[in-house]
GROMACS .gro file of C-alpha atoms in nm:
model
  220
    1MET     CA    1  10.409   3.048   6.859
    2THR     CA    2  10.765   3.167   6.760
    3LYS     CA    3  10.994   3.119   6.461
    4ARG     CA    4  11.218   2.920   6.689
    5GLU     CA    5  10.966   2.634   6.722
    6PRO     CA    6  11.071   2.340   6.511
    7ILE     CA    7  10.915   2.279   6.171
    8THR     CA    8  10.842   1.938   6.041
    9LEU     CA    9  10.747   1.876   5.680
   10PHE     CA   10  10.542   1.566   5.610
   11TYR     CA   11  10.701   1.474   5.270
   12SER     CA   12  10.718   1.235   4.988
   13PRO     CA   13  10.944   1.282   4.681
   14GLN     CA   14  10.796   1.398   4.344
   15THR     CA   15  10.464   1.502   4.490
   16ARG     CA   16  10.298   1.830   4.578
   17ALA     CA   17  10.527   1.833   4.878
   18THR     CA   18  10.829   1.903   4.657
   19GLY     CA   19  10.723   2.265   4.623
   20ALA     CA   20  10.676   2.307   5.000
   21ARG     CA   21  11.024   2.178   5.056
   22LEU     CA   22  11.147   2.411   4.782
   23LEU     CA   23  10.997   2.710   4.962
   24LEU     CA   24  11.169   2.610   5.287
   25GLU     CA   25  11.497   2.587   5.099
   26GLU     CA   26  11.440   2.928   4.946
   27LEU     CA   27  11.354   3.074   5.278
   28GLY     CA   28  11.679   2.936   5.423
   29VAL     CA   29  11.517   2.817   5.747
   30PRO     CA   30  11.594   2.496   5.943
   31TYR     CA   31  11.337   2.205   5.911
   32GLU     CA   32  11.311   1.842   5.946
   33MET     CA   33  11.131   1.603   5.705
   34HIS     CA   34  10.903   1.314   5.818
   35ILE     CA   35  10.931   1.110   5.496
   36LEU     CA   36  10.649   0.896   5.379
   37ASN     CA   37  10.677   0.625   5.124
   38MET     CA   38  10.356   0.673   4.919
   39LYS     CA   39  10.452   0.393   4.684
   40ALA     CA   40  10.413   0.170   4.971
   41GLY     CA   41  10.102   0.334   5.095
   42GLU     CA   42  10.234   0.487   5.416
   43GLN     CA   43  10.029   0.805   5.356
   44ARG     CA   44   9.698   0.581   5.411
   45GLN     CA   45   9.818   0.432   5.755
   46PRO     CA   46   9.644   0.558   6.071
   47ASP     CA   47   9.945   0.739   6.202
   48TYR     CA   48   9.956   0.980   5.906
   49LEU     CA   49   9.575   0.996   5.858
   50ALA     CA   50   9.567   1.148   6.212
   51ILE     CA   51   9.784   1.427   6.072
   52ASN     CA   52   9.594   1.467   5.748
   53PRO     CA   53   9.280   1.261   5.702
   54MET     CA   54   9.301   1.319   5.333
   55GLY     CA   55   9.621   1.127   5.320
   56LYS     CA   56   9.797   1.391   5.117
   57VAL     CA   57  10.120   1.579   5.145
   58PRO     CA   58  10.253   1.843   5.211
   59ALA     CA   59  10.159   1.897   5.582
   60ILE     CA   60  10.376   2.087   5.827
   61LEU     CA   61  10.391   2.085   6.207
   62HIS     CA   62  10.526   2.417   6.345
   63GLY     CA   63  10.552   2.364   6.721
   64GLY     CA   64  10.188   2.282   6.800
   65THR     CA   65  10.040   2.426   6.487
   66LEU     CA   66   9.945   2.175   6.214
   67VAL     CA   67   9.891   2.313   5.867
   68THR     CA   68   9.764   2.104   5.579
   69GLU     CA   69   9.662   2.195   5.219
   70GLN     CA   70   9.917   2.313   4.969
   71ALA     CA   71   9.823   2.675   4.938
   72ALA     CA   72   9.782   2.705   5.317
   73VAL     CA   73  10.131   2.569   5.383
   74TYR     CA   74  10.287   2.833   5.137
   75LEU     CA   75  10.098   3.118   5.290
   76TYR     CA   76  10.172   3.017   5.643
   77LEU     CA   77  10.561   2.971   5.580
   78ALA     CA   78  10.604   3.275   5.368
   79ASP     CA   79  10.419   3.496   5.623
   80LEU     CA   80  10.595   3.336   5.922
   81PHE     CA   81  10.930   3.435   5.772
   82ALA     CA   82  10.808   3.763   5.614
   83GLU     CA   83  11.156   3.919   5.654
   84LYS     CA   84  11.267   3.676   5.366
   85GLY     CA   85  11.056   3.891   5.121
   86LEU     CA   86  10.861   3.596   4.951
   87ALA     CA   87  10.516   3.732   5.063
   88PRO     CA   88  10.376   4.078   5.029
   89ALA     CA   89  10.256   4.231   5.342
   90ILE     CA   90   9.894   4.257   5.436
   91ASP     CA   91   9.905   4.633   5.340
   92ASP     CA   92  10.111   4.587   5.027
   93PRO     CA   93   9.921   4.664   4.714
   94ASP     CA   94  10.060   4.342   4.566
   95ARG     CA   95   9.901   4.133   4.837
   96GLY     CA   96   9.563   4.077   4.664
   97THR     CA   97   9.727   3.958   4.334
   98TYR     CA   98   9.952   3.731   4.547
   99LEU     CA   99   9.660   3.579   4.723
  100ARG     CA  100   9.465   3.545   4.400
  101TRP     CA  101   9.721   3.324   4.235
  102MET     CA  102   9.782   3.122   4.552
  103VAL     CA  103   9.425   3.031   4.566
  104PHE     CA  104   9.376   3.006   4.200
  105TYR     CA  105   9.592   2.706   4.195
  106GLY     CA  106   9.378   2.479   4.404
  107SER     CA  107   9.034   2.629   4.327
  108CYS     CA  108   9.083   2.646   3.943
  109PHE     CA  109   9.393   2.506   3.798
  110GLU     CA  110   9.396   2.163   3.969
  111PRO     CA  111   9.019   2.095   3.914
  112ALA     CA  112   9.052   2.196   3.552
  113VAL     CA  113   9.358   1.974   3.490
  114ILE     CA  114   9.213   1.672   3.668
  115ASP     CA  115   8.899   1.702   3.471
  116ARG     CA  116   9.102   1.709   3.148
  117TYR     CA  117   9.315   1.413   3.263
  118LEU     CA  118   9.003   1.212   3.327
  119GLN     CA  119   8.862   1.308   3.003
  120ARG     CA  120   8.535   1.433   3.165
  121GLU     CA  121   8.289   1.598   2.932
  122PRO     CA  122   8.301   1.975   2.958
  123VAL     CA  123   8.000   2.129   3.130
  124SER     CA  124   7.869   2.491   3.142
  125PRO     CA  125   8.109   2.737   3.271
  126ASN     CA  126   7.856   2.824   3.545
  127GLU     CA  127   7.879   2.461   3.680
  128THR     CA  128   8.267   2.452   3.741
  129PRO     CA  129   8.486   2.642   3.966
  130TYR     CA  130   8.715   2.733   3.676
  131SER     CA  131   8.476   2.830   3.397
  132SER     CA  132   8.657   2.630   3.134
  133TYR     CA  133   8.987   2.459   3.084
  134ASN     CA  134   9.088   2.708   2.806
  135ASP     CA  135   8.966   3.008   3.005
  136MET     CA  136   9.170   2.901   3.308
  137LEU     CA  137   9.491   2.860   3.102
  138ASP     CA  138   9.431   3.202   2.917
  139ALA     CA  139   9.403   3.373   3.251
  140LEU     CA  140   9.721   3.217   3.383
  141GLU     CA  141   9.906   3.301   3.055
  142ASP     CA  142   9.791   3.667   3.073
  143ALA     CA  143   9.914   3.696   3.420
  144LEU     CA  144  10.260   3.540   3.332
  145ARG     CA  145  10.297   3.731   2.995
  146ALA     CA  146  10.451   4.056   3.144
  147GLY     CA  147  10.683   3.851   3.364
  148PRO     CA  148  10.923   3.758   3.458
  149TYR     CA  149  10.715   3.657   3.767
  150LEU     CA  150  10.351   3.679   3.858
  151LEU     CA  151  10.418   4.008   4.033
  152GLY     CA  152  10.644   4.145   3.765
  153ASP     CA  153  11.003   4.174   3.893
  154ARG     CA  154  10.915   4.045   4.226
  155MET     CA  155  10.950   3.670   4.289
  156THR     CA  156  10.724   3.548   4.565
  157ALA     CA  157  10.623   3.208   4.724
  158ALA     CA  158  10.343   3.198   4.457
  159ASP     CA  159  10.606   3.160   4.178
  160LEU     CA  160  10.749   2.857   4.365
  161LEU     CA  161  10.413   2.697   4.367
  162TRP     CA  162  10.348   2.763   4.003
  163GLY     CA  163  10.697   2.687   3.874
  164VAL     CA  164  10.659   2.325   4.008
  165ALA     CA  165  10.301   2.296   3.897
  166LEU     CA  166  10.362   2.405   3.538
  167HIS     CA  167  10.676   2.205   3.508
  168TRP     CA  168  10.513   1.870   3.594
  169THR     CA  169  10.180   1.927   3.414
  170THR     CA  170  10.356   2.024   3.087
  171VAL     CA  171  10.593   1.726   3.124
  172PHE     CA  172  10.287   1.495   3.140
  173GLY     CA  173  10.104   1.675   2.865
  174LEU     CA  174   9.838   1.797   3.093
  175VAL     CA  175   9.911   2.156   3.008
  176PRO     CA  176  10.025   2.289   2.659
  177ASP     CA  177  10.386   2.399   2.650
  178ARG     CA  178  10.295   2.754   2.546
  179PRO     CA  179  10.592   2.996   2.500
  180VAL     CA  180  10.492   3.201   2.811
  181PHE     CA  181  10.470   2.895   3.022
  182ARG     CA  182  10.813   2.758   2.891
  183ARG     CA  183  10.986   3.091   2.964
  184TYR     CA  184  10.855   3.082   3.327
  185ILE     CA  185  10.925   2.714   3.374
  186ASP     CA  186  11.281   2.748   3.261
  187LEU     CA  187  11.324   3.050   3.495
  188MET     CA  188  11.193   2.867   3.789
  189THR     CA  189  11.364   2.537   3.752
  190ALA     CA  190  11.703   2.691   3.679
  191ARG     CA  191  11.715   2.806   4.047
  192ASP     CA  192  11.968   2.637   4.261
  193ALA     CA  193  11.732   2.528   4.525
  194TYR     CA  194  11.510   2.366   4.258
  195GLN     CA  195  11.793   2.170   4.105
  196ARG     CA  196  11.906   2.055   4.446
  197VAL     CA  197  11.563   1.944   4.564
  198THR     CA  198  11.477   1.764   4.228
  199GLU     CA  199  11.811   1.566   4.226
  200GLU     CA  200  11.759   1.447   4.588
  201ASP     CA  201  11.398   1.369   4.505
  202ALA     CA  202  11.494   1.147   4.217
  203VAL     CA  203  11.727   0.938   4.455
  204LEU     CA  204  11.465   0.914   4.718
  205ALA     CA  205  11.189   0.815   4.474
  206ALA     CA  206  11.398   0.531   4.334
  207GLU     CA  207  11.462   0.402   4.692
  208HIS     CA  208  11.098   0.427   4.773
  209GLN     CA  209  11.022   0.225   4.451
  210ALA     CA  210  11.264  -0.040   4.544
  211GLU     CA  211  11.126  -0.060   4.897
  212ALA     CA  212  10.766  -0.094   4.780
  213GLU     CA  213  10.861  -0.370   4.545
  214ARG     CA  214  11.047  -0.540   4.820
  215ARG     CA  215  10.745  -0.525   5.053
  216THR     CA  216  10.522  -0.661   4.777
  217GLY     CA  217  10.757  -0.946   4.713
  218ALA     CA  218  10.773  -1.033   5.080
  219ALA     CA  219  10.400  -1.030   5.118
  220ALA     CA  220  10.356  -1.259   4.814
   0.00000   0.00000   0.00000
């Protein structure tokens, strides 16, 4: 497998795939998008379920290699284009911290936020993958406090993941807008690539909503 193999990003606007597209933009590498209208349920159709049986985005196809799961997509792309400097090398002392926060997102942050959103009763810290919602947030805040990035002065792909995640979860009130989080969100969302992708996402999301409504009306 070489870097010259085409990269296809399976994508839907204003979803977890936004961050993967942002990473590709920051890497400055060519890619194509296979766009799914999730408002119309295209992610649950057999063709896409053959790509990702979970019916989730992002997924990428690089030559003959298929990668699903958000953190895996980030890790794969940042390592594939290591010369771009968004991933510490395997022998870099920062590699462990980088991997920790990549995996922390899916193993701790998302489960805690979803439990909070669904108003599930808290259970013993021994019975969750994230201890408690507050413990999870405190650990993240501690990691970001020194800043400006998770690895100090060094921005990595992990920051692109967390910048998007904290922006949307604070917007919807799922995470408190603590000063440390706000500073970090403002830093990451001010980037040119972020502004460009989110503006294009807004247009595409509106088109998808209109198309879903049209399909619903035609089926009535």
